[in-house]
PDB file of C-alpha atoms in Angstrom:
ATOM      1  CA  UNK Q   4      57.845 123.040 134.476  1.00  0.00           C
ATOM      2  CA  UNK Q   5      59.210 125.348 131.692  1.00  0.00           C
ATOM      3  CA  UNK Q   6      61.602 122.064 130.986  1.00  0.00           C
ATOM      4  CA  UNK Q   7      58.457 119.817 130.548  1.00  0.00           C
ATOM      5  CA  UNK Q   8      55.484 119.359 128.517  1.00  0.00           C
ATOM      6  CA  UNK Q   9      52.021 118.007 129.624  1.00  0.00           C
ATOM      7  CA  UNK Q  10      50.250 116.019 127.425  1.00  0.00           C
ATOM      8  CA  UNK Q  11      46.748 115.008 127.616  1.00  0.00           C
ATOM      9  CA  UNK Q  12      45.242 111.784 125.629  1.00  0.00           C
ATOM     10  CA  UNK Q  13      42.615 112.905 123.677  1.00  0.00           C
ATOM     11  CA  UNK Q  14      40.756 109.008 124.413  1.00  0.00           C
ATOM     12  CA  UNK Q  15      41.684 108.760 127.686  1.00  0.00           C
ATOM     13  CA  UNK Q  16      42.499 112.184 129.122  1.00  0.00           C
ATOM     14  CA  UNK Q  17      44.802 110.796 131.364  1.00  0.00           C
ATOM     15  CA  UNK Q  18      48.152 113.551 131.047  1.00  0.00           C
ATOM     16  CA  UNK Q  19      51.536 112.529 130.139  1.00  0.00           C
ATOM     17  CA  UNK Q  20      54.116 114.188 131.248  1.00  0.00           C
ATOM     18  CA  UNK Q  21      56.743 114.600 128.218  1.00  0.00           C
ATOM     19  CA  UNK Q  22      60.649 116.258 127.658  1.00  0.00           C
ATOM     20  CA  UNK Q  23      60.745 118.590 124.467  1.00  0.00           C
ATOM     21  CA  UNK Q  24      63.125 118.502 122.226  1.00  0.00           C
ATOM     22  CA  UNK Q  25      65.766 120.982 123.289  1.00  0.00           C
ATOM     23  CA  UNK Q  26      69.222 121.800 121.280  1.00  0.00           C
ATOM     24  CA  UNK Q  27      70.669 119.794 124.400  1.00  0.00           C
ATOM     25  CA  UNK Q  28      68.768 116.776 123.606  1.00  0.00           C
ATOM     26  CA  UNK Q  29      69.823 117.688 119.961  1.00  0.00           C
ATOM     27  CA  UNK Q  30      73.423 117.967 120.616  1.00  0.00           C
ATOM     28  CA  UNK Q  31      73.227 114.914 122.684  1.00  0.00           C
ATOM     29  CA  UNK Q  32      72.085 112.764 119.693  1.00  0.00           C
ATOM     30  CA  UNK Q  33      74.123 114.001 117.260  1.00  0.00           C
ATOM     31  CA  UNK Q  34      77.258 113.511 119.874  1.00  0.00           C
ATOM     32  CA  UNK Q  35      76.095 109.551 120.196  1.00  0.00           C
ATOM     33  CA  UNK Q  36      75.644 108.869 116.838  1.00  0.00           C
ATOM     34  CA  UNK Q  37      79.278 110.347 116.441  1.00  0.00           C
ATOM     35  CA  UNK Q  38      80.916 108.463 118.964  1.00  0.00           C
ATOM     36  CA  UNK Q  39      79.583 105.207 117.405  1.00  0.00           C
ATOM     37  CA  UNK Q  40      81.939 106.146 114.757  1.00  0.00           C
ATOM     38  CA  UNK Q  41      84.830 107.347 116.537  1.00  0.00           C
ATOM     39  CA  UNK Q  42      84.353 103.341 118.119  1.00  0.00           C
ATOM     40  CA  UNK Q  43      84.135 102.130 114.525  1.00  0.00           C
ATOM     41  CA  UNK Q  44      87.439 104.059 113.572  1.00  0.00           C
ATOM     42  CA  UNK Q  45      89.314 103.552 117.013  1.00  0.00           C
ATOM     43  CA  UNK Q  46      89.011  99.883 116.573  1.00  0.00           C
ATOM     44  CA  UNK Q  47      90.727 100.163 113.132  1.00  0.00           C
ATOM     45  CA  UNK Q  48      93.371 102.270 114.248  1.00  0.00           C
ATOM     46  CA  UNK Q  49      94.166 100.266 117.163  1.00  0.00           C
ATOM     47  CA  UNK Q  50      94.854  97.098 114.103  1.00  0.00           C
ATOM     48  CA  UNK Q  51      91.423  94.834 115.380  1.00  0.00           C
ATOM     49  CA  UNK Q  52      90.946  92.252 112.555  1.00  0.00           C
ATOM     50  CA  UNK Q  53      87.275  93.014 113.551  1.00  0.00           C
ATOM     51  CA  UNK Q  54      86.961  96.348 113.188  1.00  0.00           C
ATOM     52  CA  UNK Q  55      89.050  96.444 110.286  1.00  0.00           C
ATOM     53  CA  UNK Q  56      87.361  93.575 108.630  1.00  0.00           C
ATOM     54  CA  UNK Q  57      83.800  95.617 109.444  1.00  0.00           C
ATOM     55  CA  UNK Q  58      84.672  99.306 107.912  1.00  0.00           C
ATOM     56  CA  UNK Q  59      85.891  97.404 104.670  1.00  0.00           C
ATOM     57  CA  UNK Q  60      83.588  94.612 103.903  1.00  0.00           C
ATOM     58  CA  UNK Q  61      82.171  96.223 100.808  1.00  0.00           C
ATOM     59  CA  UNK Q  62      85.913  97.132 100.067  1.00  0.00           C
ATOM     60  CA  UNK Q  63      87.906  95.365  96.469  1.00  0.00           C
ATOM     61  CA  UNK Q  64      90.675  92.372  97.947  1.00  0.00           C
ATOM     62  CA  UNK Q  65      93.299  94.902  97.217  1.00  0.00           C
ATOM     63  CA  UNK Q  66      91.999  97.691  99.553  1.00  0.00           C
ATOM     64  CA  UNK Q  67      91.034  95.265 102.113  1.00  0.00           C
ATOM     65  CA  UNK Q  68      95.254  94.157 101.826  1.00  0.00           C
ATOM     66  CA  UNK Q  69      95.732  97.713 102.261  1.00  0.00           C
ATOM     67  CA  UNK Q  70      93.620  98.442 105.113  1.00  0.00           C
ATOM     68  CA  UNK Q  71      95.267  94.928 106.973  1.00  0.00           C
ATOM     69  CA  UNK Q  72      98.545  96.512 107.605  1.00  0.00           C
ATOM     70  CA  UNK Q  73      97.566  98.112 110.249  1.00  0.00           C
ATOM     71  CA  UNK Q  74      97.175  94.892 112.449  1.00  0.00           C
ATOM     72  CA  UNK Q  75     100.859  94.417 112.509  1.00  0.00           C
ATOM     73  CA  UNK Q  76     101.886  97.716 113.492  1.00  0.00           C
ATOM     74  CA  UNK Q  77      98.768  99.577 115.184  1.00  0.00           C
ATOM     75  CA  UNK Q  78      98.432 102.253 117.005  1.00  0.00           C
ATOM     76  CA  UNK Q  79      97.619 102.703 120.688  1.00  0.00           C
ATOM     77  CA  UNK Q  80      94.441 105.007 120.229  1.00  0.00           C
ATOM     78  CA  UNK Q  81      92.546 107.106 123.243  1.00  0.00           C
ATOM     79  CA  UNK Q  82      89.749 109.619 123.603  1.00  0.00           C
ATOM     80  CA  UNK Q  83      90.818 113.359 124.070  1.00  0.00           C
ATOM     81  CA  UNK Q  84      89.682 114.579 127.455  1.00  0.00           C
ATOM     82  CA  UNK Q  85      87.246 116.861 126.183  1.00  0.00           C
ATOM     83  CA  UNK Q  86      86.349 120.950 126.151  1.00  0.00           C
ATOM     84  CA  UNK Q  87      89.820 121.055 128.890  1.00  0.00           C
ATOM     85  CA  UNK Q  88      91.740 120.067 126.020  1.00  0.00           C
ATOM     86  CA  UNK Q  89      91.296 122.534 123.095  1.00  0.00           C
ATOM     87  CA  UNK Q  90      93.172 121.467 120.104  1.00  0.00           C
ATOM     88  CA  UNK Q  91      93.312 117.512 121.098  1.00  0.00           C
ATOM     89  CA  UNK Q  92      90.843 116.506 118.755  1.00  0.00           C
ATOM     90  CA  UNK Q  93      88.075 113.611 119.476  1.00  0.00           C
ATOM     91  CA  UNK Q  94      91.070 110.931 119.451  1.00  0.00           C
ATOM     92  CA  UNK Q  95      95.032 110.272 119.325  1.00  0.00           C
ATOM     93  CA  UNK Q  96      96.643 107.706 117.533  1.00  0.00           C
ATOM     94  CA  UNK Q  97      99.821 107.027 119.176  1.00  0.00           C
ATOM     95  CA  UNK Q  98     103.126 104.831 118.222  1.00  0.00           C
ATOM     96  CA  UNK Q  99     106.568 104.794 118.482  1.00  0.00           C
ATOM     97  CA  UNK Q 100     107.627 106.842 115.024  1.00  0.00           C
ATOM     98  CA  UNK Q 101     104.102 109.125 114.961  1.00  0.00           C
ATOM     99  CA  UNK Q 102     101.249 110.370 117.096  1.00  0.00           C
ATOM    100  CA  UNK Q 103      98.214 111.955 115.300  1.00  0.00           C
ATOM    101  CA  UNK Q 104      95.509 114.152 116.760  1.00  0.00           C
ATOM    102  CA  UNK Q 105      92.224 113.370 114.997  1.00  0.00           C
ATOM    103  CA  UNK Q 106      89.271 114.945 115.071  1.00  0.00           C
ATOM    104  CA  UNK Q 107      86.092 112.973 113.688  1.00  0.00           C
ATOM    105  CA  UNK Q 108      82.929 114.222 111.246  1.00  0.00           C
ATOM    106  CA  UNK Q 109      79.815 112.314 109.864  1.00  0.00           C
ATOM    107  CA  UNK Q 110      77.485 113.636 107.635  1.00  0.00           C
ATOM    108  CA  UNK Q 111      75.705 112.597 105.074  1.00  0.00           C
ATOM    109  CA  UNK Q 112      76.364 115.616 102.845  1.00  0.00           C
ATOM    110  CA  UNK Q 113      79.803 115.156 100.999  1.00  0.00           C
ATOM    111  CA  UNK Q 114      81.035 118.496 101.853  1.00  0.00           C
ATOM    112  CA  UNK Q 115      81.139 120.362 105.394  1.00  0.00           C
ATOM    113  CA  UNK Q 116      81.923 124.002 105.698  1.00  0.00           C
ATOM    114  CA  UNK Q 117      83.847 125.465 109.190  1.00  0.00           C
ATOM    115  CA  UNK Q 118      81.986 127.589 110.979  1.00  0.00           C
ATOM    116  CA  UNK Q 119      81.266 128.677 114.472  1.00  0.00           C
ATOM    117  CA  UNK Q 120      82.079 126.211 116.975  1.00  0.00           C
ATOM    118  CA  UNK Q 121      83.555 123.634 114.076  1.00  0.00           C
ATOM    119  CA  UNK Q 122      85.792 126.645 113.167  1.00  0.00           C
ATOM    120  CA  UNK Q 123      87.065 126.875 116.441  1.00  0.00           C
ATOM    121  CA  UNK Q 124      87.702 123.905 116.734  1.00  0.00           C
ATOM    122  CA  UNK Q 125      89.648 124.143 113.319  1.00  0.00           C
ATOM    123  CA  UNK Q 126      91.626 127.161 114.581  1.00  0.00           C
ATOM    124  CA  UNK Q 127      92.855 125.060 118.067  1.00  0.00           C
ATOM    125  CA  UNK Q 128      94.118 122.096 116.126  1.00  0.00           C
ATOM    126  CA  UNK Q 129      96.339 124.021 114.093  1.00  0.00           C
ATOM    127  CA  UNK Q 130      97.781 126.500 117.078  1.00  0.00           C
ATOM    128  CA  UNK Q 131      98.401 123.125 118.698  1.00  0.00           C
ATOM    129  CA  UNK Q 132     100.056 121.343 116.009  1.00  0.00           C
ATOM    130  CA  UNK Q 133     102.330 124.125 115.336  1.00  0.00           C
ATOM    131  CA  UNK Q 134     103.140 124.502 119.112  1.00  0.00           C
ATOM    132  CA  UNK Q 135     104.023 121.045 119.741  1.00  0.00           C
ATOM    133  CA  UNK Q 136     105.187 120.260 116.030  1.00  0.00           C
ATOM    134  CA  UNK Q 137     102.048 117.798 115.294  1.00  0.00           C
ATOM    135  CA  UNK Q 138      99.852 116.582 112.653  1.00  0.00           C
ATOM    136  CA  UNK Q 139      96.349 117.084 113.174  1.00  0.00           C
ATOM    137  CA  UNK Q 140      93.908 115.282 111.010  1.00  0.00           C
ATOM    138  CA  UNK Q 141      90.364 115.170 110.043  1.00  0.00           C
ATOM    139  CA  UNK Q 142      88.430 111.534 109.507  1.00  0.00           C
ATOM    140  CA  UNK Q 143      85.237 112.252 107.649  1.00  0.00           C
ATOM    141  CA  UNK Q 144      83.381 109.300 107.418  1.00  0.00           C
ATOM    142  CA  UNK Q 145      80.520 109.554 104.993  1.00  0.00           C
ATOM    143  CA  UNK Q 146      77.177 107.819 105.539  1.00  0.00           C
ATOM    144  CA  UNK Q 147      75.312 105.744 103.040  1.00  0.00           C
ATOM    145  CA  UNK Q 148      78.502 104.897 100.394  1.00  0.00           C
ATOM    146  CA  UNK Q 149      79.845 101.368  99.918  1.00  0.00           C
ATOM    147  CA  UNK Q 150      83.572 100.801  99.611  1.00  0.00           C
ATOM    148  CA  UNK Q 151      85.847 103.127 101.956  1.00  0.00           C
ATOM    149  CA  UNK Q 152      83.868 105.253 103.772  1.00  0.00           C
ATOM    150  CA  UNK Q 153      85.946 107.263 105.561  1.00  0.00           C
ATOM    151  CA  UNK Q 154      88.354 110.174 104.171  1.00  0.00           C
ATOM    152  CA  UNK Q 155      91.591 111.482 106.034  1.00  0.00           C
ATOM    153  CA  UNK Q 156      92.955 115.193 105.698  1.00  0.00           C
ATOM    154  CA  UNK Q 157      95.922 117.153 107.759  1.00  0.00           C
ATOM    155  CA  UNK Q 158      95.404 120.298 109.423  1.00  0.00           C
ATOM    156  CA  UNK Q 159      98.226 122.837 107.391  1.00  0.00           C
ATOM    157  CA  UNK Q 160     100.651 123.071 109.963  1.00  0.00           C
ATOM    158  CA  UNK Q 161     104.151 124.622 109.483  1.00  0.00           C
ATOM    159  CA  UNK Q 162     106.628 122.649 112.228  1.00  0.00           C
ATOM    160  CA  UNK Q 163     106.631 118.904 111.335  1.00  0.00           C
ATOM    161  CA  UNK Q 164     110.030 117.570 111.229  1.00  0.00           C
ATOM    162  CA  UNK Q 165     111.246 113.654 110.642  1.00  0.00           C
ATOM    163  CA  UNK Q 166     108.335 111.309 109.642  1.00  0.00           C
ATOM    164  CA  UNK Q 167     105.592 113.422 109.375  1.00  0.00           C
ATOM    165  CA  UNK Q 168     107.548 116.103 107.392  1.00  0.00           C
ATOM    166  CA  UNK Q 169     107.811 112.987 104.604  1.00  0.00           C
ATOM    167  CA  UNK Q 170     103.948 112.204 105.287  1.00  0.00           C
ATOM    168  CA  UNK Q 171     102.744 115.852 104.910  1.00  0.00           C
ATOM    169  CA  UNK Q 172     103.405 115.192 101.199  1.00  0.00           C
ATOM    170  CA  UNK Q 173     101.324 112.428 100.648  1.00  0.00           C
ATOM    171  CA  UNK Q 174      98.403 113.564 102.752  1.00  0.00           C
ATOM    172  CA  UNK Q 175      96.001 115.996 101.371  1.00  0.00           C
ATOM    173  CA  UNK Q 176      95.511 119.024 103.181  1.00  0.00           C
ATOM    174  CA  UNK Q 177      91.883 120.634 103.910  1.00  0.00           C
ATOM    175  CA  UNK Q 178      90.846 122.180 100.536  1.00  0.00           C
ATOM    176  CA  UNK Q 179      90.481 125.633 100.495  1.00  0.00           C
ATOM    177  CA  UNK Q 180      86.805 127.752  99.483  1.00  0.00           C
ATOM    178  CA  UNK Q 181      86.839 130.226  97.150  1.00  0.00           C
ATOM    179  CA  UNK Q 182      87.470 132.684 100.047  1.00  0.00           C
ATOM    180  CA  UNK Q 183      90.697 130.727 101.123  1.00  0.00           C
ATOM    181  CA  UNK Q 184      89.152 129.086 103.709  1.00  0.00           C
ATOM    182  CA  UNK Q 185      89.532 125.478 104.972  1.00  0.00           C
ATOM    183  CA  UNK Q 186      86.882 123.039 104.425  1.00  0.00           C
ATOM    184  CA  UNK Q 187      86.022 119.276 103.935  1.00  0.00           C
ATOM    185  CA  UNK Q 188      85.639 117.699 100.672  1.00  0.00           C
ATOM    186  CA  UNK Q 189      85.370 114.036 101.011  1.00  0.00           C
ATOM    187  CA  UNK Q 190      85.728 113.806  97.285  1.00  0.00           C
ATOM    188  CA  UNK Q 191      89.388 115.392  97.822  1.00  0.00           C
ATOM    189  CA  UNK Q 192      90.038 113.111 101.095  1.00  0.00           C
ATOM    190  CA  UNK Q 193      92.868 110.064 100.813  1.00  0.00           C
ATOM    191  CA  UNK Q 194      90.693 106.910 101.519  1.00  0.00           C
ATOM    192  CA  UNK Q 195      91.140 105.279 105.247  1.00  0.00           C
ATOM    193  CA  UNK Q 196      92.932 102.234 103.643  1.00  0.00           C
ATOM    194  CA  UNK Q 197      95.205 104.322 101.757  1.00  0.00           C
ATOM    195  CA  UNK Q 198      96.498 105.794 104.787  1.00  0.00           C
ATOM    196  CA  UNK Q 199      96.840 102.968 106.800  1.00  0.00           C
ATOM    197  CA  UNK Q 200      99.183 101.314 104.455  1.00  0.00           C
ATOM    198  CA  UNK Q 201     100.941 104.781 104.220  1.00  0.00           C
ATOM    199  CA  UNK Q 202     101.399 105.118 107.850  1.00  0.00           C
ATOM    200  CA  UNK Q 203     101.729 101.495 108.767  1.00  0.00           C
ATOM    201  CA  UNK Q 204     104.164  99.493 105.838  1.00  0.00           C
ATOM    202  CA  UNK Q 205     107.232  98.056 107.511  1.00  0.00           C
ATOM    203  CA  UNK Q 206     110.381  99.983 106.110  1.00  0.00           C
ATOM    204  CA  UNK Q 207     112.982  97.283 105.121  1.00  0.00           C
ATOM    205  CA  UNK Q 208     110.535  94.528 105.677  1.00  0.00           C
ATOM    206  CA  UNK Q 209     111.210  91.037 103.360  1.00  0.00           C
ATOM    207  CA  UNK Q 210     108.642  89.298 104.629  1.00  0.00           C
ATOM    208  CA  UNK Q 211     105.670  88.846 101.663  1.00  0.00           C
ATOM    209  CA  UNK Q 212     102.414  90.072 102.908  1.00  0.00           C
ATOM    210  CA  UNK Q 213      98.957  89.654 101.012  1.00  0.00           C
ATOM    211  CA  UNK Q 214      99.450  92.580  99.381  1.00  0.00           C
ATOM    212  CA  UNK Q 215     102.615  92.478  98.119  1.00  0.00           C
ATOM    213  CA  UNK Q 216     100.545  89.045  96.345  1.00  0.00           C
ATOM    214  CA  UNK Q 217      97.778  90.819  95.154  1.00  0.00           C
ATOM    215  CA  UNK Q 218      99.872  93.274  93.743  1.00  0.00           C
ATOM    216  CA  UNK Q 219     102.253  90.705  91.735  1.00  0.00           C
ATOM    217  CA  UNK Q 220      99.002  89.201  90.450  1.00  0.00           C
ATOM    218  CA  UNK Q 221      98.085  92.307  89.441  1.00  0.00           C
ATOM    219  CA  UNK Q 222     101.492  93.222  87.302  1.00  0.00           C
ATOM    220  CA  UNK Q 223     101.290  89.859  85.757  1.00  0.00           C
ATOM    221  CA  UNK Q 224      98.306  90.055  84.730  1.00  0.00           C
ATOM    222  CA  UNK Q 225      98.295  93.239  83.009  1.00  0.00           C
ATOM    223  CA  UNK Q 226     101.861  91.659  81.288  1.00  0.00           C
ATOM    224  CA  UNK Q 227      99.807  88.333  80.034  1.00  0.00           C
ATOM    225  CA  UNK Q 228      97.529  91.079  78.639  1.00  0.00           C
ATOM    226  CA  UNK Q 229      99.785  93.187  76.956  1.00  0.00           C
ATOM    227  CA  UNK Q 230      99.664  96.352  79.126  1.00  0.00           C
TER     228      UNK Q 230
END
């Protein structure tokens, strides 16, 4: 019984028989409420006009053109196997050119410091990505801002070659603490539909898309302006 409670109705006195609240039960919430957003950012990765439609709704027409790129060249996206795979992340977003290990935070707090078992999970991404000359990344997705919720950082790794070496430029790393030590700053983060049209414009394409419109109508009018 050390697992279960008995209650007893003060009108009725019949006893109840309840579960406490134990760090498992704790754990298992949290993990739930996470996996609803690893769905909510799988289904953008993997270029669903639904899902991508959903995460920027409150989004400007431009960002939303940003964010749509990734419906013509998506990625094929899978859960990590779990604690047998240290260093896999929560997900990885596979295509031809790139593959990204990502591991996924939510919080309502703008910043989240490393520690303990978040640290460790810190320290296998990175021994992984420099083993097998990866990316990792880290998709904090912030609770209770409109607009682009989500915010994408690398893992500092010291092996990428070819694509990523070009992309390791462009993506901010984890900032640092005063104590040199890696933490997340969504303010510091490159927006979700920033990175989608970094990772997923079409080299050499011709073809117009939406935002090539939106950002024409943008240059002319700042030149009917004056700018």
């Amino acid at each position: 019984m050390n697992r279960w409670l008995l209650k007893v109705k003060a009108k009725t006195g019949l006893i109840q028989v309840i579960r406490p609240l134990t760090s498992y039960s704790i754990d298992n919430t949290m993990h739930s409420m996470t996996s609803s957003y690893e769905r909510e950012l799988r289904r953008v990765l993997a270029g669903l006009e639904s899902g991508v439609k959903a995460v920027t709704r409150s989004c400007s027409e431009l960002e939303k053109a940003k964010a749509m790129q990734v419906i013509h060249r998506p990625f094929l996206v899978v859960r990590a196997a779990g604690s047998g795979m240290e260093g896999s992340g929560d997900l990885l977003a596979l295509r031809g050119d790139i593959c990204f290990p990502i591991e996924v935070k939510t919080t309502k707090a703008r910043k989240l410091y490393l520690s303990g078992r978040t640290w460790d999970q810190y320290e296998s991404m990175q021994t992984e990505g420099n083993r097998c000359g990866l990316m990792p990344l880290y998709a904090h997705r912030l609770k209770g801002v409109r607009g682009d919720s989500w915010r994408i950082f690398r893992v500092e790794t010291t092996t990428l070659n070819g694509r990523l070496k070009m992309l390791q430029r462009r993506i901010p790393p984890l900032p640092l603490t005063r104590n040199g030590k890696p933490f997340i700053d969504w303010e510091q983060g490159m927006p979700l539909h920033k990175f989608l049209a970094l990772t997923c414009r079409t080299e050499g394409s011709k073809r117009p898309s939406i935002l090539d419109d939106l950002v024409n109508l943008h240059t002319e009018s700042e030149s009917a302006l004056g700018v």
